[in-house]
Coordinates of C-alpha atoms in Angstrom, one line a residue:
X990 CA -7.5 52.6 12.7
X991 CA -6.3 55.8 10.8
X992 CA -8.9 58.0 9.3
X993 CA -8.4 60.9 6.7
X994 CA -9.8 64.3 7.3
X995 CA -12.8 63.6 5.1
X996 CA -13.7 60.6 7.2
X997 CA -12.7 57.9 4.7
X998 CA -10.2 55.1 5.4
X999 CA -6.7 55.9 4.4
X1000 CA -5.7 53.9 1.3
X1001 CA -2.1 53.5 2.6
X1002 CA -3.2 52.2 6.1
X1003 CA -5.9 49.9 4.6
X1004 CA -3.4 48.2 2.2
X1005 CA -1.7 45.1 3.6
X1006 CA 2.0 45.4 4.0
X1007 CA 2.7 42.6 1.5
X1008 CA 0.7 44.5 -1.1
X1009 CA 2.5 47.8 -0.4
X1010 CA 6.0 46.2 -0.8
X1011 CA 5.8 42.9 -2.7
X1012 CA 9.5 42.5 -2.8
X1013 CA 9.8 42.9 0.9
X1014 CA 7.4 40.0 1.7
X1015 CA 8.9 37.3 3.7
X1016 CA 9.5 33.8 2.1
X1017 CA 7.4 30.9 3.5
X1018 CA 8.8 29.5 6.7
X1019 CA 9.2 26.0 5.2
X1020 CA 11.1 27.0 2.1
X1021 CA 13.6 24.2 1.6
X1022 CA 15.2 24.9 -1.8
X1023 CA 15.3 27.5 -4.6
X1024 CA 11.8 28.1 -6.0
X1025 CA 10.1 26.0 -3.3
X1026 CA 6.5 27.2 -2.8
X1027 CA 5.5 24.3 -0.6
X1028 CA 4.0 24.8 2.8
X1029 CA 4.7 21.5 4.6
X1030 CA 7.7 20.9 6.9
X1031 CA 10.5 18.7 5.7
X1032 CA 9.6 15.7 7.8
X1033 CA 5.9 15.9 6.8
X1034 CA 6.9 15.9 3.2
X1035 CA 9.0 12.9 3.7
X1036 CA 6.1 11.0 5.2
X1037 CA 3.8 12.1 2.3
X1038 CA 6.4 11.0 -0.3
X1039 CA 6.8 7.6 1.3
X1040 CA 3.0 7.1 1.1
X1041 CA 3.0 8.1 -2.5
X1042 CA 6.0 6.0 -3.4
X1043 CA 4.5 3.0 -1.5
X1044 CA 3.7 0.4 -1.0
X1045 CA 3.2 1.5 2.6
X1046 CA 4.6 3.4 5.5
X1047 CA 5.4 0.9 8.2
X1048 CA 6.2 2.0 11.8
X1049 CA 8.8 -0.7 12.1
X1050 CA 10.6 0.0 8.8
X1051 CA 10.1 3.7 9.0
X1052 CA 10.4 4.5 12.8
X1053 CA 11.2 8.2 12.1
X1054 CA 8.3 8.8 9.7
X1055 CA 5.5 7.0 11.7
X1056 CA 5.2 9.6 14.5
X1057 CA 5.2 12.3 11.9
X1058 CA 2.3 10.6 10.0
X1059 CA 0.3 10.4 13.3
X1060 CA 1.1 14.0 14.2
X1061 CA 0.2 15.4 10.8
X1062 CA -2.5 12.9 9.7
X1063 CA -5.1 15.6 9.0
X1064 CA -2.9 17.7 6.7
X1065 CA -1.6 14.6 4.9
X1066 CA -5.2 13.4 4.3
X1067 CA -6.0 16.8 2.8
X1068 CA -3.0 16.6 0.5
X1069 CA -3.9 13.1 -0.7
X1070 CA -7.6 14.0 -1.2
X1071 CA -6.5 16.7 -3.7
X1072 CA -5.0 13.8 -5.7
X1073 CA -8.2 11.7 -5.3
X1074 CA -6.4 9.4 -2.9
X1075 CA -7.5 8.0 0.5
X1076 CA -5.2 7.4 3.5
X1077 CA -5.7 4.0 5.1
X1078 CA -4.1 3.8 8.5
X1079 CA -4.0 1.2 11.3
X1080 CA -2.5 2.5 14.5
X1081 CA -2.5 -0.9 16.2
X1082 CA -0.1 -2.4 13.8
X1083 CA 1.5 0.9 12.7
X1084 CA 0.9 0.6 9.0
X1085 CA -0.5 3.0 6.5
X1086 CA -0.9 3.2 2.7
X1087 CA -2.8 5.1 0.1
X1088 CA -5.6 3.9 -2.3
X1089 CA -7.8 5.5 -4.9
X1090 CA -10.7 7.3 -3.2
X1091 CA -14.2 6.1 -3.9
X1092 CA -15.4 9.0 -6.1
X1093 CA -18.6 7.3 -7.2
X1094 CA -19.8 8.5 -10.7
X1095 CA -17.2 11.3 -10.7
X1096 CA -14.6 10.7 -13.4
X1097 CA -11.2 11.3 -12.0
X1098 CA -7.6 10.5 -13.2
X1099 CA -6.1 7.4 -11.5
X1100 CA -2.7 8.0 -10.0
X1101 CA -2.2 4.5 -8.5
X1102 CA -1.7 1.5 -10.7
X1103 CA -3.5 -1.6 -9.7
X1104 CA -1.6 -4.9 -9.7
X1105 CA -3.3 -7.7 -11.7
X1106 CA -3.4 -10.9 -9.6
X1107 CA -3.3 -14.3 -11.1
X1108 CA -4.9 -17.3 -9.5
X1109 CA -1.5 -18.3 -8.0
X1110 CA -1.1 -14.8 -6.6
X1111 CA -4.4 -14.9 -4.9
X1112 CA -3.8 -18.3 -3.4
X1113 CA -0.4 -17.1 -2.1
X1114 CA -1.8 -13.9 -0.6
X1115 CA -4.6 -15.8 1.1
X1116 CA -2.1 -18.3 2.6
X1117 CA 0.1 -15.4 3.8
X1118 CA -3.0 -13.7 5.3
X1119 CA -3.9 -16.8 7.2
X1120 CA -0.4 -17.2 8.4
X1121 CA -0.4 -13.6 9.6
X1122 CA -3.7 -14.2 11.5
X1123 CA -2.3 -17.4 13.1
X1124 CA 0.9 -15.7 14.2
X1125 CA -1.0 -12.7 15.7
X1126 CA -3.2 -15.1 17.7
X1127 CA 0.0 -16.7 19.1
X1128 CA 1.9 -13.5 19.6
X1129 CA 4.6 -14.6 17.2
X1130 CA 6.2 -13.0 14.1
X1131 CA 4.7 -14.2 10.9
X1132 CA 7.7 -15.7 9.1
X1133 CA 7.8 -18.0 6.1
X1134 CA 10.5 -19.4 3.9
X1135 CA 10.8 -19.6 0.2
X1136 CA 10.8 -23.4 0.3
X1137 CA 7.6 -23.4 2.4
X1138 CA 5.8 -21.1 0.0
X1139 CA 6.8 -23.2 -3.0
X1140 CA 5.7 -26.4 -1.2
X1141 CA 2.4 -24.9 -0.4
X1142 CA 1.8 -23.7 -4.0
X1143 CA 2.8 -27.0 -5.4
X1144 CA -0.5 -28.4 -4.0
X1145 CA -2.2 -26.5 -6.9
X1146 CA 0.1 -27.7 -9.7
X1147 CA -2.4 -30.2 -11.1
X1148 CA -5.3 -27.8 -10.7
X1149 CA -3.4 -25.1 -12.5
X1150 CA -3.4 -27.4 -15.6
X1151 CA 0.1 -26.6 -16.9
X1152 CA 3.5 -28.3 -17.3
X1153 CA 5.9 -28.6 -14.5
X1154 CA 8.5 -26.1 -15.8
X1155 CA 5.8 -23.6 -16.6
X1156 CA 4.2 -23.9 -13.1
X1157 CA 7.6 -23.5 -11.3
X1158 CA 8.1 -20.4 -13.4
X1159 CA 4.8 -19.0 -12.4
X1160 CA 5.3 -19.8 -8.7
X1161 CA 8.6 -17.9 -8.8
X1162 CA 7.0 -14.9 -10.6
X1163 CA 4.3 -14.8 -8.0
X1164 CA 6.7 -14.9 -5.1
X1165 CA 8.8 -12.1 -6.7
X1166 CA 5.6 -10.0 -7.3
X1167 CA 4.6 -10.3 -3.6
X1168 CA 8.2 -9.4 -2.5
X1169 CA 8.2 -6.4 -4.9
X1170 CA 5.1 -5.0 -3.1
X1171 CA 6.8 -5.5 0.3
X1172 CA 4.2 -8.0 1.5
X1173 CA 7.1 -10.4 2.1
X1174 CA 10.0 -8.5 3.8
X1175 CA 13.4 -10.2 3.8
X1176 CA 14.9 -11.0 7.2
X1177 CA 18.4 -9.7 7.5
X1178 CA 19.8 -12.8 9.1
X1179 CA 18.5 -15.1 6.4
X1180 CA 18.6 -15.4 2.7
X1181 CA 15.3 -17.2 2.1
X1182 CA 13.1 -16.4 5.1
X1183 CA 10.7 -13.5 5.0
X1184 CA 8.4 -11.8 7.5
X1185 CA 4.8 -11.2 6.3
X1186 CA 4.0 -7.5 6.4
X1187 CA 1.0 -6.4 8.6
X1188 CA -0.1 -4.3 5.6
X1189 CA -1.7 -7.5 4.4
X1190 CA -4.4 -7.1 7.1
X1191 CA -5.6 -3.9 5.4
X1192 CA -5.5 -5.1 1.8
X1193 CA -8.3 -7.7 2.1
X1194 CA -11.9 -6.8 2.9
X1195 CA -14.0 -9.3 4.8
X1196 CA -15.8 -10.1 1.6
X1197 CA -12.6 -10.7 -0.3
X1198 CA -11.3 -13.0 2.4
X1199 CA -14.5 -15.0 2.4
X1200 CA -14.4 -15.4 -1.3
X1201 CA -10.8 -16.4 -1.5
X1202 CA -11.2 -18.8 1.4
X1203 CA -14.0 -20.5 -0.4
X1204 CA -11.8 -20.7 -3.5
X1205 CA -9.0 -22.1 -1.4
X1206 CA -11.1 -24.8 0.0
X1207 CA -12.4 -25.8 -3.4
X1208 CA -9.0 -26.0 -4.9
X1209 CA -7.6 -27.9 -1.8
X1210 CA -10.3 -30.5 -2.4
X1211 CA -9.1 -30.9 -6.0
X1212 CA -11.9 -29.1 -7.7
X1213 CA -11.1 -27.3 -11.0
X1214 CA -13.9 -24.9 -11.8
X1215 CA -14.3 -24.0 -15.5
X1216 CA -13.8 -20.4 -14.7
X1217 CA -10.4 -21.1 -13.2
X1218 CA -9.4 -23.2 -16.2
X1219 CA -10.2 -20.3 -18.5
X1220 CA -8.2 -18.0 -16.3
X1221 CA -5.2 -20.3 -16.5
X1222 CA -5.6 -20.6 -20.3
X1223 CA -5.6 -16.8 -20.6
X1224 CA -2.5 -16.5 -18.4
X1225 CA -0.6 -19.1 -20.5
X1226 CA -1.5 -17.2 -23.6
X1227 CA 0.0 -14.0 -22.2
X1228 CA 3.3 -15.7 -21.5

């Protein structure tokens, strides 16, 4: 350390090099474009963007991004937390996605938009979740066809209390919604067969599965609760 003759610290030696010559300061190592002030490496940014774009980051669909996510999980979690988001990750099935963090009574802006599920949507998701569990237990891929899904949902046509054409329309809309959120992923070699994404394992809590299973059993038995009838009436009014 340099000292002046009067025993005080020299101003020049105490001042950081960046402060002495701001124009000479080096640009961040991860600068990727003009005006880039980011700190993350390119591959880390790609993984973060995929999580934000959604609906998930899948090790099978994104084989180059998955190891990056695992490597940089801590820093990605921090970046998401700054947006009031939580990273949900399952290393066994190599699937990850983001959801709104539980902030309690703290009022925060919501970045993610929640999809509203109709009764038919819920029944379809539960069926796919059960098929996924069954396939896992047998060591098989969870694959369903469009015709199979339509046939399964047709069991609830009378319970849904609507006309045939309207019900078919709602079934088609439900299938398209699930496909849009990548829960059903098209198999390249087939036009109407889809693989059920393992992401579905992470979307249902144990309580939700139990509640939907109970609902499924009641509807399969032909029961039409007044609450479900009201839901159907509201859905038809929105169409």
